[in-house]
Structure formats: structure tokens, C-alpha cells
Short mmCIF file of C-alpha atoms and ligand atoms in Angstrom, two decimals:
data_model
loop_
_atom_site.label_atom_id
_atom_site.label_comp_id
_atom_site.label_asym_id
_atom_site.label_seq_id
_atom_site.Cartn_x
_atom_site.Cartn_y
_atom_site.Cartn_z
CA MET M 1 9.24 19.96 7.65
CA ARG M 2 7.87 17.70 5.47
CA ARG M 3 5.35 15.28 7.47
CA ILE M 4 4.68 11.45 5.76
CA LEU M 5 2.38 8.99 7.59
CA VAL M 6 3.49 5.14 7.32
CA THR M 7 0.69 2.15 8.05
CA GLY M 8 2.05 -0.57 9.43
CA ALA M 9 5.48 0.70 10.14
CA ASN M 10 6.35 -1.32 13.40
CA LYS M 11 8.52 -4.42 11.09
CA GLY M 12 8.92 -4.97 7.58
CA ILE M 13 9.13 -2.52 4.79
CA GLY M 14 7.78 -0.10 6.90
CA LEU M 15 9.91 0.07 9.44
CA ALA M 16 12.42 -0.07 6.59
CA LEU M 17 10.47 2.66 4.51
CA VAL M 18 9.79 5.04 7.73
CA GLU M 19 14.54 4.57 8.34
CA ALA M 20 15.34 5.17 5.03
CA ILE M 21 13.40 9.15 5.21
CA LEU M 22 14.54 9.66 8.07
CA ALA M 23 18.13 9.02 6.43
CA GLN M 24 17.65 9.98 3.38
CA HIS M 25 15.25 13.43 3.69
CA ALA M 26 16.55 15.23 6.85
CA ASP M 27 13.79 17.47 6.33
CA SER M 28 11.14 14.54 7.19
CA PHE M 29 9.27 14.14 10.50
CA VAL M 30 7.18 10.60 10.13
CA TYR M 31 4.37 9.18 11.81
CA LEU M 32 5.18 5.64 12.34
CA GLY M 33 1.43 4.03 12.90
CA ALA M 34 1.34 0.74 13.92
CA ARG M 35 -2.10 -1.37 15.04
CA ASP M 36 -0.72 -1.84 18.41
CA ALA M 37 0.94 0.63 20.23
CA GLY M 38 3.79 -1.37 22.00
CA ARG M 39 4.95 -2.48 18.55
CA GLY M 40 4.68 0.71 17.30
CA ARG M 41 6.97 2.55 20.50
CA ALA M 42 9.44 -0.73 20.62
CA ALA M 43 10.44 -0.10 16.69
CA ALA M 44 9.94 3.68 17.41
CA ALA M 45 13.01 3.38 20.37
CA LEU M 46 14.95 0.73 18.32
CA LEU M 47 15.01 4.30 15.23
CA GLY M 48 15.40 6.42 17.99
CA LYS M 49 19.11 5.34 19.09
CA THR M 50 20.28 7.19 15.73
CA ALA M 51 21.01 10.78 16.35
CA GLY M 52 18.99 13.20 14.67
CA TYR M 53 15.56 10.28 14.71
CA ALA M 54 13.85 10.53 18.12
CA GLU M 55 13.20 14.64 17.44
CA ARG M 56 11.19 13.62 13.84
CA LEU M 57 9.08 10.37 14.61
CA GLU M 58 6.02 10.09 16.46
CA VAL M 59 4.69 6.76 16.97
CA VAL M 60 0.84 6.82 15.61
CA GLU M 61 -1.79 4.11 17.00
CA LEU M 62 -3.32 3.25 13.95
CA ASP M 63 -5.38 -0.49 12.95
CA VAL M 64 -6.48 0.23 9.25
CA ALA M 65 -9.10 -1.95 9.53
CA ASP M 66 -11.02 -0.18 12.33
CA ASP M 67 -13.26 2.84 11.52
CA THR M 68 -12.49 4.33 15.00
CA SER M 69 -8.78 3.57 15.29
CA VAL M 70 -8.70 5.48 11.67
CA ALA M 71 -10.64 7.88 13.08
CA ARG M 72 -8.77 8.37 16.33
CA ALA M 73 -5.57 8.56 13.82
CA ARG M 74 -6.20 11.41 11.74
CA GLN M 75 -7.31 13.47 15.01
CA ARG M 76 -3.78 12.86 16.42
CA VAL M 77 -1.74 13.85 13.22
CA GLY M 78 -3.51 16.43 12.70
CA GLU M 79 -3.57 17.91 16.41
CA SER M 80 0.15 16.92 15.93
CA ALA M 81 0.89 18.72 12.76
CA ARG M 82 -0.59 21.79 14.44
CA GLY M 83 -2.46 22.66 11.48
CA GLU M 84 0.49 22.24 9.07
CA ALA M 85 -0.22 19.37 6.34
CA LEU M 86 1.05 15.95 5.74
CA TYR M 87 3.11 16.29 2.63
CA GLY M 88 3.04 11.85 2.40
CA LEU M 89 0.55 9.05 3.10
CA VAL M 90 2.05 5.38 2.49
CA ASN M 91 -0.81 2.83 2.55
CA ASN M 92 1.69 -0.15 3.59
CA ALA M 93 -0.24 -2.34 5.90
CA GLY M 94 -0.86 -5.69 4.79
CA ILE M 95 -1.58 -8.58 5.30
CA GLY M 96 -1.22 -12.31 3.27
CA GLY M 97 -1.08 -15.34 5.26
CA TRP M 98 -2.92 -18.18 3.60
CA SER M 99 -4.58 -18.72 6.53
CA GLU M 100 -6.32 -15.76 6.51
CA SER M 101 -9.88 -14.99 5.45
CA LEU M 102 -11.36 -13.68 2.00
CA ALA M 103 -13.18 -10.81 4.45
CA ALA M 104 -9.91 -10.50 6.62
CA VAL M 105 -7.79 -9.63 3.49
CA LEU M 106 -10.45 -7.54 1.47
CA GLU M 107 -10.69 -5.79 5.34
CA THR M 108 -6.89 -5.06 5.75
CA ASN M 109 -6.10 -4.55 1.71
CA THR M 110 -8.24 -2.41 0.00
CA LEU M 111 -10.47 -1.55 2.24
CA GLY M 112 -8.15 -0.10 4.59
CA VAL M 113 -6.10 1.98 1.85
CA ARG M 114 -9.63 3.36 1.04
CA ARG M 115 -10.16 3.73 4.84
CA VAL M 116 -6.84 5.88 5.26
CA CYS M 117 -7.07 7.75 2.45
CA GLU M 118 -10.64 8.87 3.14
CA ALA M 119 -9.63 9.98 6.86
CA PHE M 120 -6.01 11.96 5.67
CA SER M 121 -6.40 12.87 2.25
CA ALA M 122 -7.76 16.58 3.26
CA LEU M 123 -4.40 16.16 5.93
CA LEU M 124 -2.16 16.28 2.98
CA GLU M 125 -1.69 19.28 0.77
CA PRO M 126 -3.60 19.78 -1.74
CA SER M 127 -0.83 20.55 -4.93
CA ARG M 128 1.91 17.90 -4.28
CA GLY M 129 0.35 15.91 -1.90
CA ARG M 130 1.22 12.64 -2.55
CA ILE M 131 -0.09 9.36 -1.60
CA VAL M 132 1.56 6.09 -1.94
CA ASN M 133 -0.27 2.45 -2.11
CA VAL M 134 2.26 -0.36 -1.71
CA THR M 135 -0.01 -3.48 -3.40
CA SER M 136 2.22 -6.19 -4.87
CA ALA M 137 3.24 -7.60 -8.84
CA SER M 138 -0.02 -9.99 -7.21
CA GLY M 139 -2.38 -7.95 -8.71
CA PRO M 140 -1.40 -8.16 -12.10
CA THR M 141 -0.60 -11.62 -12.15
CA PHE M 142 -4.66 -11.97 -10.39
CA VAL M 143 -6.44 -9.72 -13.79
CA ALA M 144 -4.46 -11.37 -16.41
CA ALA M 145 -5.29 -15.21 -15.06
CA CYS M 146 -8.82 -12.84 -15.09
CA SER M 147 -12.14 -13.49 -17.80
CA PRO M 148 -11.51 -10.76 -20.73
CA GLU M 149 -14.32 -9.68 -18.81
CA TRP M 150 -12.64 -9.05 -15.12
CA GLN M 151 -10.09 -7.46 -16.71
CA ARG M 152 -12.07 -4.52 -18.55
CA PHE M 153 -13.56 -4.04 -15.33
CA PHE M 154 -10.00 -3.81 -13.00
CA LEU M 155 -8.79 -2.06 -16.23
CA ASP M 156 -12.55 0.48 -16.98
CA GLU M 157 -10.77 4.18 -16.63
CA ARG M 158 -14.33 5.14 -15.36
CA LEU M 159 -14.32 2.85 -12.47
CA THR M 160 -16.35 4.40 -9.48
CA TRP M 161 -15.09 2.81 -6.06
CA GLN M 162 -19.06 2.52 -6.03
CA ARG M 163 -18.96 0.09 -8.55
CA LEU M 164 -15.72 -1.00 -6.57
CA ARG M 165 -17.27 -1.75 -3.54
CA GLY M 166 -19.99 -3.59 -5.33
CA PHE M 167 -18.21 -5.88 -6.65
CA LEU M 168 -16.14 -7.07 -3.13
CA GLU M 169 -19.35 -7.65 -1.72
CA GLN M 170 -20.24 -9.80 -4.73
CA CYS M 171 -16.86 -11.48 -3.67
CA LEU M 172 -17.49 -11.48 0.37
CA ALA M 173 -20.88 -12.96 -0.58
CA ALA M 174 -19.20 -16.00 -3.00
CA GLY M 175 -18.12 -17.02 -0.14
CA ASP M 176 -14.41 -19.22 -1.14
CA ALA M 177 -11.50 -19.01 -3.77
CA ALA M 178 -13.57 -22.03 -5.71
CA ALA M 179 -16.72 -19.66 -6.25
CA LEU M 180 -14.65 -16.79 -7.27
CA ALA M 181 -12.20 -18.86 -9.30
CA ALA M 182 -15.81 -20.55 -11.11
CA ARG M 183 -16.89 -16.98 -11.81
CA GLY M 184 -13.98 -15.94 -13.91
CA LEU M 185 -11.65 -14.12 -11.15
CA ALA M 186 -8.42 -15.85 -11.63
CA ASP M 187 -7.64 -18.76 -8.90
CA GLY M 188 -10.13 -16.54 -6.63
CA SER M 189 -6.72 -15.76 -4.76
CA ALA M 190 -8.03 -13.82 -1.80
CA TYR M 191 -4.68 -11.30 -1.94
CA GLY M 192 -4.18 -11.39 -5.43
CA LEU M 193 -7.97 -9.85 -6.26
CA SER M 194 -7.18 -7.70 -2.70
CA LYS M 195 -4.37 -6.32 -4.62
CA ALA M 196 -5.75 -6.08 -8.41
CA CYS M 197 -8.23 -3.89 -6.15
CA ALA M 198 -6.09 -1.97 -4.21
CA ASN M 199 -4.50 -1.09 -7.73
CA ALA M 200 -7.71 -0.30 -9.07
CA TYR M 201 -8.75 2.11 -6.48
CA THR M 202 -5.41 3.94 -6.41
CA ALA M 203 -6.61 4.78 -10.15
CA ILE M 204 -10.20 6.10 -8.77
CA VAL M 205 -8.26 8.13 -6.11
CA ALA M 206 -6.04 9.42 -9.01
CA ARG M 207 -9.70 10.63 -10.46
CA GLU M 208 -10.94 11.89 -7.68
CA GLN M 209 -8.47 13.75 -5.78
CA PRO M 210 -6.74 15.02 -9.35
CA GLY M 211 -4.37 17.67 -6.91
CA LEU M 212 -2.14 14.77 -5.09
CA VAL M 213 0.36 12.26 -7.00
CA VAL M 214 -1.12 9.23 -6.43
CA ASN M 215 0.07 5.80 -7.37
CA ALA M 216 0.90 2.51 -6.28
CA CYS M 217 3.73 -0.02 -6.26
CA THR M 218 5.39 -3.72 -5.27
CA PRO M 219 7.86 -3.65 -2.93
CA GLY M 220 9.40 -6.94 -5.03
CA PHE M 221 9.65 -10.02 -3.42
CA ILE M 222 11.15 -9.12 -0.17
CA ALA M 223 12.61 -11.71 3.21
CA THR M 224 9.70 -10.49 6.11
CA ASP M 225 7.18 -11.79 8.39
CA MET M 226 5.27 -11.91 4.95
CA THR M 227 7.33 -14.28 3.33
CA ARG M 228 9.16 -16.43 5.75
CA PRO M 229 6.73 -19.35 6.10
CA TYR M 230 6.78 -20.04 2.68
CA ALA M 231 11.03 -19.55 2.41
CA GLU M 232 10.50 -22.03 6.29
CA SER M 233 8.34 -24.46 4.35
CA GLU M 234 10.96 -25.06 0.84
CA GLY M 235 13.91 -25.66 3.96
CA LYS M 236 15.33 -22.72 1.80
CA ALA M 237 17.49 -19.40 2.76
CA PRO M 238 15.16 -16.15 1.79
CA ALA M 239 18.13 -15.13 -0.39
CA ALA M 240 18.04 -17.99 -2.36
CA LEU M 241 14.89 -17.84 -3.42
CA GLY M 242 15.10 -14.48 -4.84
CA MET M 243 14.07 -12.51 -1.61
CA LYS M 244 15.40 -9.21 -1.01
CA THR M 245 15.97 -7.47 1.85
CA PRO M 246 13.18 -4.97 3.45
CA ALA M 247 15.34 -1.46 3.15
CA GLU M 248 15.19 -3.06 -0.98
CA GLY M 249 11.68 -2.89 -0.81
CA ALA M 250 11.54 0.71 0.42
CA LYS M 251 13.12 1.69 -3.13
CA ALA M 252 9.80 2.05 -4.85
CA PRO M 253 7.80 3.44 -2.66
CA LEU M 254 10.83 5.69 -2.12
CA HIS M 255 10.76 6.94 -5.34
CA LEU M 256 7.28 7.01 -5.48
CA LEU M 257 7.04 9.88 -2.09
CA PHE M 258 9.79 11.87 -2.89
CA GLY M 259 10.96 11.09 -6.80
CA VAL M 260 10.13 13.25 -10.65
CA VAL M 261 6.58 10.35 -10.90
CA GLN M 262 5.08 11.37 -14.31
CA GLY M 263 1.63 11.18 -13.71
CA SER M 264 -0.98 9.89 -10.81
CA GLY M 265 -3.17 6.71 -11.02
CA HIS M 266 -0.82 4.44 -12.36
CA TYR M 267 0.80 1.18 -10.56
CA TYR M 268 5.26 0.32 -10.72
CA GLY M 269 7.53 -1.97 -9.93
CA SER M 270 9.81 -3.17 -7.68
CA ASP M 271 12.35 -1.28 -10.27
CA ALA M 272 10.49 1.96 -9.66
CA LYS M 273 9.61 2.11 -13.03
CA ARG M 274 5.37 2.18 -14.61
CA SER M 275 4.15 -1.31 -14.82
CA PRO M 276 0.64 -2.58 -16.34
CA LEU M 277 -2.07 -3.67 -14.64
CA ASP M 278 -2.98 -6.54 -16.44
CA ARG M 279 0.06 -8.78 -16.76
CA TYR M 280 3.10 -8.93 -14.70
CA ARG M 281 6.47 -7.09 -16.30
CA ALA M 282 10.08 -8.26 -14.01
CA PRO M 283 11.71 -5.41 -13.10
CA GLY M 284 14.45 -4.41 -15.51
CA SER M 285 12.69 -5.10 -19.03
CA PRO M 286 11.19 -1.60 -20.68
CA GLU M 287 9.31 1.05 -18.39
CA TYR M 288 4.93 0.44 -19.66
CA THR M 289 3.89 3.51 -21.43
CA GLY M 290 0.51 2.59 -22.14
CA ALA M 291 -3.57 3.40 -20.81
CA PRO M 292 -4.55 2.91 -17.77
P1 NAP K 1 5.25 -7.48 7.38
O1 NAP K 1 6.35 -7.34 7.64
O2 NAP K 1 4.32 -8.59 7.66
O3 NAP K 1 4.32 -6.69 7.70
C1 NAP K 1 2.95 -6.19 7.62
C2 NAP K 1 2.67 -4.32 8.39
O4 NAP K 1 1.19 -4.28 8.10
C3 NAP K 1 3.33 -4.97 9.97
O5 NAP K 1 3.49 -3.69 10.47
C4 NAP K 1 1.52 -5.22 10.70
O6 NAP K 1 1.58 -4.99 11.90
C5 NAP K 1 0.90 -4.54 9.73
N1 NAP K 1 -0.64 -4.49 9.85
C6 NAP K 1 -0.68 -6.13 9.56
N2 NAP K 1 -2.23 -5.68 9.65
C7 NAP K 1 -3.03 -3.90 9.65
C8 NAP K 1 -3.58 -3.44 10.32
N3 NAP K 1 -4.95 -3.84 10.02
N4 NAP K 1 -3.04 -2.12 10.09
C9 NAP K 1 -2.55 -1.56 10.61
N5 NAP K 1 -1.43 -2.23 10.01
C10 NAP K 1 -1.51 -3.50 9.74
O7 NAP K 1 4.94 -7.54 6.00
P2 NAP K 1 5.80 -6.89 4.84
O8 NAP K 1 6.37 -7.34 3.27
O9 NAP K 1 6.82 -5.80 5.20
O10 NAP K 1 4.15 -6.01 4.05
C11 NAP K 1 4.08 -5.03 3.73
C12 NAP K 1 3.29 -4.31 2.53
O11 NAP K 1 4.47 -5.16 1.29
C13 NAP K 1 2.10 -5.25 2.41
O12 NAP K 1 0.52 -4.76 2.47
C14 NAP K 1 2.18 -6.12 1.88
O13 NAP K 1 1.47 -6.76 1.13
C15 NAP K 1 3.46 -5.64 0.25
N6 NAP K 1 3.66 -6.41 -0.16
C16 NAP K 1 5.11 -7.10 0.62
C17 NAP K 1 5.96 -8.58 -0.14
C18 NAP K 1 7.31 -9.42 0.57
O14 NAP K 1 7.86 -9.64 -0.45
N7 NAP K 1 6.81 -9.16 1.89
C19 NAP K 1 5.56 -8.38 -1.60
C20 NAP K 1 4.10 -7.07 -2.69
C21 NAP K 1 3.81 -6.68 -1.02
P3 NAP K 1 1.33 -6.07 13.01
O15 NAP K 1 2.55 -5.86 13.72
O16 NAP K 1 0.65 -5.40 13.92
O17 NAP K 1 1.11 -7.60 12.68
#
């Protein structure tokens, strides 16, 4: 069995990814991560209606923003797997609402990814385990609008977690979007910053764990609870705004989990092709082949 943990999997893209894994990979066992156990169980009950899914599925309570919750989840998965290694870890949990504070967004979208990687990477199969970080095209778009100095920072192939962590602390001390923008960090968007940092962190883990295949991707522009308020504010149906379904959003993460993937530490577009870290590449346009 290939054991895979997906965080934030009780709804949206995470839930669609769990469903796709169960449907397409009969040799898989999925740990459905949910910060609220009740919401996790409700999602699992829905999936369990399909024959053959319930016995390959286990809900794991996991709040990526909480050290204790992550430690408990690690213990639970370790015990459940009874010495078997994990094949995959998908860091999908994320928040993006405009009402969220910079601290909350960084805690979940960047520090949460690091917290879960640190806790679970030792459980991954050392020579073929995969980590997929669901980030966003907001990351490269953010970097594109930064000053040249900050662009060099995000692209630096020698960037360490210590330096990235120090940078995040500086951002938190700066306080708000206007203060970040004044320092040359694009428009200071908390979400864009958090995803640019999650992409940079992906490259760091790949360097730290050369035996693993570690990559990030955007799912694309997907109709979920995260994007629904935007569609509502525009007074349009999600499809009319170009939003795709959660199942379509699961395609790039699925490719990075199971497909033939060259290299590690890279960022992919929603078409499952590599993309640069410092500018947007539209799906369907030529794949990026440069460094980093
Ligand atoms: P969603 O429907 O709002 O789902 C987000 C999931 O993350 C939910 O299960 C949520 O749990 C969970 N979550 C939030 N904070 C968490 C925490 N601290 N610990 C554990 N789980 C937590 O959003 P989505 O669109 O599917 O987003 C999934 C990922 O795709 C996110 O990383 C997002 O940034 C990324 N993304 C989405 C789009 C898009 O167009 N939708 C585009 C680019 C990137 P609750 O139900 O408990 O809130």
C-alpha cells in the first residue's frame, strides 16, 4: 500500500485529491487530514459511500498551525502505519481570505508547511517518498512585483530555512501590507507573500532531503469556499470567471505525487508543467526549463 497524508482534506481541492487518489490508485491508503475531526469524519463518510474506499481511508485530526496537533497527528499516523513508511505527503491546507491577518496567513500557508514537513518527513520512504506543496500562482506573481533585491532573495539557491524564517519575522514586525510594499515586497499581499515563501521553502526541503521528491504546484483557479466570496462579489457564476472544479485542481498535485517527475524543489503550473518562481506562466504555454 502507498500511504499518503493530505492536509486540509475535508473539503475543496484536498477532498477532491483524496477522492482522485482512491479512485485512480487501488494500492493507496489515504490519511485525510482535517483540523476539525467532525468535518473530517463527515468528508470521510461521504467518500466511504463508494465501495472500496472506506477501508483505505483514515481521518487524522491535524491543525497545521498548531505544534501539538501536528505532533499528535504524527504519532497517530506512525501507529496506524505500524512501521510502514509513508509514500506521500501533500501540504494542501491553506487560508486566503482578505480578512485574515498577515500572522494567520503566514502561520498556516508557510510555517504550517514547514511544521508538517519537519514532523512527517522522517516517516517518508527515504528513497522514493514524495512531498507536494499546494502553493499558488500568487507566489510567482508576488515575486515578479518585488524589488530586484527581493527577487534575488526568493531565487537564491543557497537560501536556508534560518534566513527565510528571519525574513518572515521581519515581515511580521513590519506589520501590514503598506509597510511590506514600502520595503519593495510587491503590494504586500499576505497571501502572495505566504505562497512565494512556501515555494522558496519547497526548494530548501528538496536540498535538505535529496532522497525525496519535493515539489510545489498551483492547482489553478478553482471554485471552492476560498474563491466563492470573490465570485459572489462579482455577481457571477464561478465558471463564468474561469474557475475550474476541485477535481481539475487535483490534477497537478496528482501528477507530482504519482507521475514521472524530473528533479526536485521546483514549482509547477496547474497544467502540471514546470513554471518559474518569479513570473506567471499561463497553463498551456511552454514549460520552464531554467534554474532554479
Ligand atoms: P478551501 O476549500 O477553503 O479548503 C481549505 C482547506 O484547508 C480546508 O480543509 C480547511 O479546513 C483547511 N485548513 C485551513 N487552515 C487549516 C489549518 N490551520 N490546519 C489544517 N487545515 C486547515 O480552499 P481550497 O481552494 O481547496 O484550497 C486548498 C489549497 O489550494 C490552499 O493551500 C490554497 O491556498 C490553494 N490554492 C487554491 C486556489 C483556488 O483557486 N481555490 C488557487 C491557488 C491555490 P476547514 O474546513 O477546517 O476550514
